[in-house]
C-alpha positions in Angstrom: 11.7 -2.5 -10.1 15.3 -2.9 -9.0 16.1 -4.8 -6.0 17.1 -2.0 -3.6 20.3 -2.2 -1.2 18.7 -3.8 1.6 18.9 -1.2 4.5 16.8 -3.5 7.3 14.0 -1.4 7.6 11.6 -4.2 5.8 12.9 -7.0 8.0 12.4 -4.7 11.3 8.8 -4.5 9.8 8.9 -8.1 9.2 9.7 -9.0 12.8 6.7 -8.0 13.9 4.7 -10.4 12.4 6.7 -13.4 14.2 3.9 -15.3 16.3 1.1 -13.9 14.4 -1.0 -16.2 12.7 -1.1 -16.3 8.5 -3.8 -14.3 7.4 -6.0 -16.4 4.8 -5.6 -14.7 1.6 -7.3 -15.1 -2.2 -4.5 -15.2 -4.6 -6.3 -13.7 -7.9 -5.1 -15.2 -11.1 -1.5 -16.1 -10.3 -0.4 -17.7 -13.6 3.3 -16.0 -14.1 6.3 -17.6 -11.9 6.7 -14.1 -10.5 3.1 -13.7 -9.0 3.4 -17.2 -7.7 6.9 -17.3 -6.0 6.0 -14.2 -3.9 2.7 -15.2 -2.3 4.3 -18.9 -2.2 7.5 -17.6 -0.1 4.9 -15.3 1.9 3.0 -18.8 3.1 6.4 -20.3 4.0 7.3 -17.1 6.2 4.2 -17.6 8.2 2.6 -14.5 6.2 -0.3 -15.8 4.9 -2.5 -18.7 3.9 -3.0 -18.5 0.1 -5.7 -19.8 -1.9 -5.2 -19.7 -5.8 -8.2 -18.3 -7.8 -7.7 -18.8 -11.4 -7.7 -21.3 -14.3 -6.2 -24.5 -12.7 -4.2 -26.1 -15.6 -2.6 -22.9 -16.0 -1.9 -22.1 -12.5 -0.4 -26.0 -12.0 1.8 -25.2 -15.1 3.4 -22.3 -13.9 4.1 -24.0 -10.4 5.7 -27.2 -12.3 7.3 -24.9 -14.6 9.3 -22.9 -11.4 9.8 -26.2 -9.6 6.6 -25.6 -6.9 5.1 -28.3 -5.1 1.1 -26.4 -4.7 -0.4 -29.9 -3.7 -0.9 -28.5 0.0 -2.7 -25.0 -1.4 -6.2 -25.0 -2.0 -6.7 -23.9 -5.4 -10.3 -23.1 -6.9 -10.8 -23.0 -10.4 -11.9 -19.6 -12.2 -12.1 -19.8 -16.4 -9.7 -16.3 -16.9 -8.4 -13.1 -15.1 -11.8 -11.5 -15.0 -13.5 -14.5 -13.2 -10.9 -15.3 -11.1 -11.0 -11.7 -9.9 -14.9 -12.0 -9.5 -14.2 -15.1 -7.5 -11.4 -14.0 -5.0 -13.7 -11.0 -3.8 -16.6 -13.2 -3.8 -14.8 -15.1 -1.2 -13.8 -12.2 1.0 -17.2 -11.1 0.9 -18.8 -14.1 2.1 -15.4 -13.9 5.1 -13.9 -17.0 3.9 -10.8 -14.9 3.8 -9.4 -11.9 5.2 -6.6 -10.2 2.7 -7.0 -9.8 -1.2 -3.6 -10.3 -3.5 -3.2 -9.2 -6.8 -1.7 -12.1 -8.9 -0.4 -11.6 -13.0 -3.6 -9.7 -14.1 -4.3 -6.0 -14.8 -4.7 -4.0 -12.1 -7.8 -2.4 -13.4 -9.4 -5.9 -14.2 -8.9 -6.2 -10.2 -9.9 -3.3 -9.3 -12.9 -3.3 -11.3 -14.5 -6.4 -9.4 -13.3 -5.0 -6.0 -14.7 -1.6 -6.8 -18.2 -2.9 -8.4 -21.4 -1.5 -6.7 -23.0 -4.9 -6.5 -20.9 -7.7 -5.2 -17.6 -5.4 -4.5 -16.0 -4.3 -1.8 -16.4 -0.8 -1.1 -16.9 1.0 2.5 -18.0 4.7 3.1 -14.0 5.5 3.0 -12.6 6.4 -0.4 -10.0 3.4 -1.7 -6.4 4.4 -2.0 -2.9 3.4 -2.6 0.3 3.4 -0.5 3.4 2.5 -1.1 5.5 1.0 1.6 9.1 2.4 1.0 12.5 1.3 2.8 14.9 3.9 1.3 18.7 3.8 1.9 18.8 7.1 2.5 15.8 8.0 4.7 16.2 6.6 8.4 12.8 4.8 8.8 9.9 3.6 6.5 8.0 6.1 4.3 4.9 5.9 3.4 3.8 7.6 -0.2 0.1 7.9 -1.1 -1.3 8.0 -3.5 0.4 6.9 -6.9 -1.6 4.8 -8.1 -5.5 5.5 -8.2 -6.6 8.7 -7.4 -6.0 10.9 -10.6 -7.3 13.9 -9.1 -8.4 13.8 -5.9 -10.5 16.3 -4.5 -10.4 17.8 -0.5 -12.6 15.6 0.8 -11.0 12.4 -1.2 -7.4 13.6 0.4 -8.8 13.4 3.6 -9.5 9.9 3.5 -6.4 9.2 1.4 -4.8 10.9 4.6 -6.8 8.7 6.9 -6.0 5.7 5.3 -2.5 6.2 5.5 -2.3 7.2 9.2 -4.4 3.9 9.8 -1.8 2.0 8.1 1.3 3.4 9.6 -0.5 2.9 13.2 -0.9 -0.8 12.6 2.6 -0.8 11.3 3.7 0.6 15.2 3.9 4.2 14.8 2.0 5.7 17.8 1.3 9.2 15.9 2.1 9.2 12.3 3.4 12.4 11.1 2.4 13.6 7.6 3.8 15.8 5.5 1.3 17.2 2.9 3.8 18.1 -0.3 3.6 20.8 -2.7 5.5 22.7 -5.1 6.3 25.3 -2.1 5.7 25.9 1.5 3.7 28.7 1.3 -0.1 29.0 0.9 -1.1 30.8 -2.5 -4.5 30.5 -4.6 -2.0 30.3 -7.8 -1.2 26.7 -6.6 -4.7 24.8 -5.3 -2.7 21.9 -3.7 -1.5 24.5 -1.1 -4.9 25.7 -0.1 -6.0 21.8 0.4 -2.8 21.3 2.5 -4.0 24.4 4.8 -7.2 22.9 5.0 -6.3 19.1 5.8 -4.3 20.8 8.4 -7.0 22.5 9.6 -9.4 19.5 9.6 -7.2 17.3 11.7 -7.6 20.4 14.3 -11.2 20.0 14.0 -10.6 16.0 14.0 -11.9 15.2 10.9 -8.3 13.4 10.4 -7.4 11.7 13.5 -4.6 9.9 14.8 -1.8 11.6 13.4 0.4 15.1 13.1 -0.2 17.1 10.1 2.0 19.7 8.1 1.9 21.4 5.1 2.2 22.5 2.3 6.1 21.5 2.6 8.2 21.2 -0.7 9.8 17.6 -0.9 13.2 19.3 0.4 11.4 20.9 3.8 9.5 18.0 4.2 12.6 15.4 4.3 15.1 18.0 5.5 15.2 19.5 8.8 18.1 21.7 7.5 16.1 22.8 4.3 12.9 23.9 6.7 15.2 25.6 9.4 16.8 27.6 6.3 13.4 28.3 5.2 12.5 29.8 9.0 9.8 26.5 8.9 9.3 25.8 12.7 7.6 22.4 12.2 7.2 19.2 13.9 7.0 17.0 10.8 9.7 18.9 8.7 12.9 15.9 8.6 10.8 13.5 10.0 7.6 12.2 8.3 6.1 8.7 8.5 4.0 9.4 5.5 4.6 12.1 2.2 0.7 13.2 0.9 1.2 13.8 -2.7 -0.9 16.0 -4.4 -1.6 14.1 -7.0 -1.5 10.8 -8.9 1.2 11.8 -10.9 3.1 13.2 -8.3 2.8 10.6 -6.0 3.6 7.8 -8.5 6.7 10.1 -9.9 8.3 10.6 -6.6 7.9 6.8 -5.3 9.4 6.0 -8.7 12.1 8.5 -8.7 13.0 7.3 -5.0 13.1 3.6 -6.0 15.4 4.0 -9.2 17.4 6.7 -8.2 17.7 6.2 -4.7 17.6 2.7 -5.1 14.4 2.4 -2.7 12.3 -0.9 -2.7 8.6 -0.5 -2.2 5.8 -2.4 -1.3 2.2 -2.2 -2.3 -1.1 -2.1 -1.0 -4.4 -0.7 -1.3 -6.7 0.9 1.3 -9.9 1.8 2.2 -11.7 -1.5 1.1 -13.3 -3.9 3.1 -9.9 -5.8 3.1 -6.4 -4.8 2.5 -5.1 -5.5 -1.1 -1.5 -6.4 -1.8 -1.1 -4.6 -5.2 2.1 -5.4 -6.6 4.4 -4.7 -9.9 5.4 -7.7 -12.1 8.6 -5.6 -12.1 8.7 -5.7 -8.0 11.3 -7.6 -6.7 10.9 -10.5 -4.1 11.6 -9.0 -0.9 9.2 -6.2 -2.1 6.2 -8.6 -2.5 7.4 -10.5 0.8 7.2 -6.7 2.3 3.7 -6.2 0.7 2.2 -9.2 2.6 3.9 -8.3 5.7 2.4 -4.9 5.8 -0.8 -6.7 5.4 -0.5 -9.3 7.7 -0.2 -6.5 9.8 -3.1 -4.5 8.6 -5.3 -7.9 9.1 -4.5 -8.3 12.4 -4.4 -4.4 13.8 -8.5 -4.9 12.3 -9.0 -8.5 14.4 -8.5 -6.3 17.8 -10.8 -3.4 16.2 -7.5 -0.8 15.3 
């Protein structure tokens, strides 16, 4: 995506990384300049300790063409992208690495190695994706989920997606993350199942099935983002106008929302996969270097929170 205007929210986030140890990171198949650049710049900033996994000759050639000296980094040979994904996941299962970073292979190829029943990185928690967005027109970092993995999540899936995002926001320093469960309307109606799910998620939070956050929904997007819009509709809410997290009803809505913010509001978006045994840095080929660095910074903070048992 295009470079955003840079409102400083990512920079404040990266300030939280100062003084923390860089995290050992398996970078799967970094065979394009953009993928290699993101990992190397994150290493130079002290966010990660990358280990490059993939075809040795191809990675070396990519580095040479970009003018990078990668002699100080460990390089583990794998014959192709599929083998690189499997080898990187193996390193994480063995506890040799703490983060997984997508290089220039397809997301499906990497995730198939992650979710494999034998040798993968599954946990009891549903795996989900978050966009961590720096929106110039919004007053803080905004997390949008899930716009990349769960196509039509069930209520139980949404509970896990919500918990993953809350845990992430806590790792980023938000004491009690506010979650706006977004739908087309702010009223509960059987004609729109997403509104029933939203109401059920709020009740699940009241019962302790979702922990650590403050939930409200259903909320239409205007009511979620604007206190004035919420007041006009007569909505009394501690979340409306100030959410840390937007929980979308399905993948299509979440994906379109994130990309509209990127291309119409000139937001930058970092990407992370949660719910696996380790955080997974998931970036797009079109992402700016700033977004890639932010993704690594977010993953670093999550890894350190996990070290503390948070």
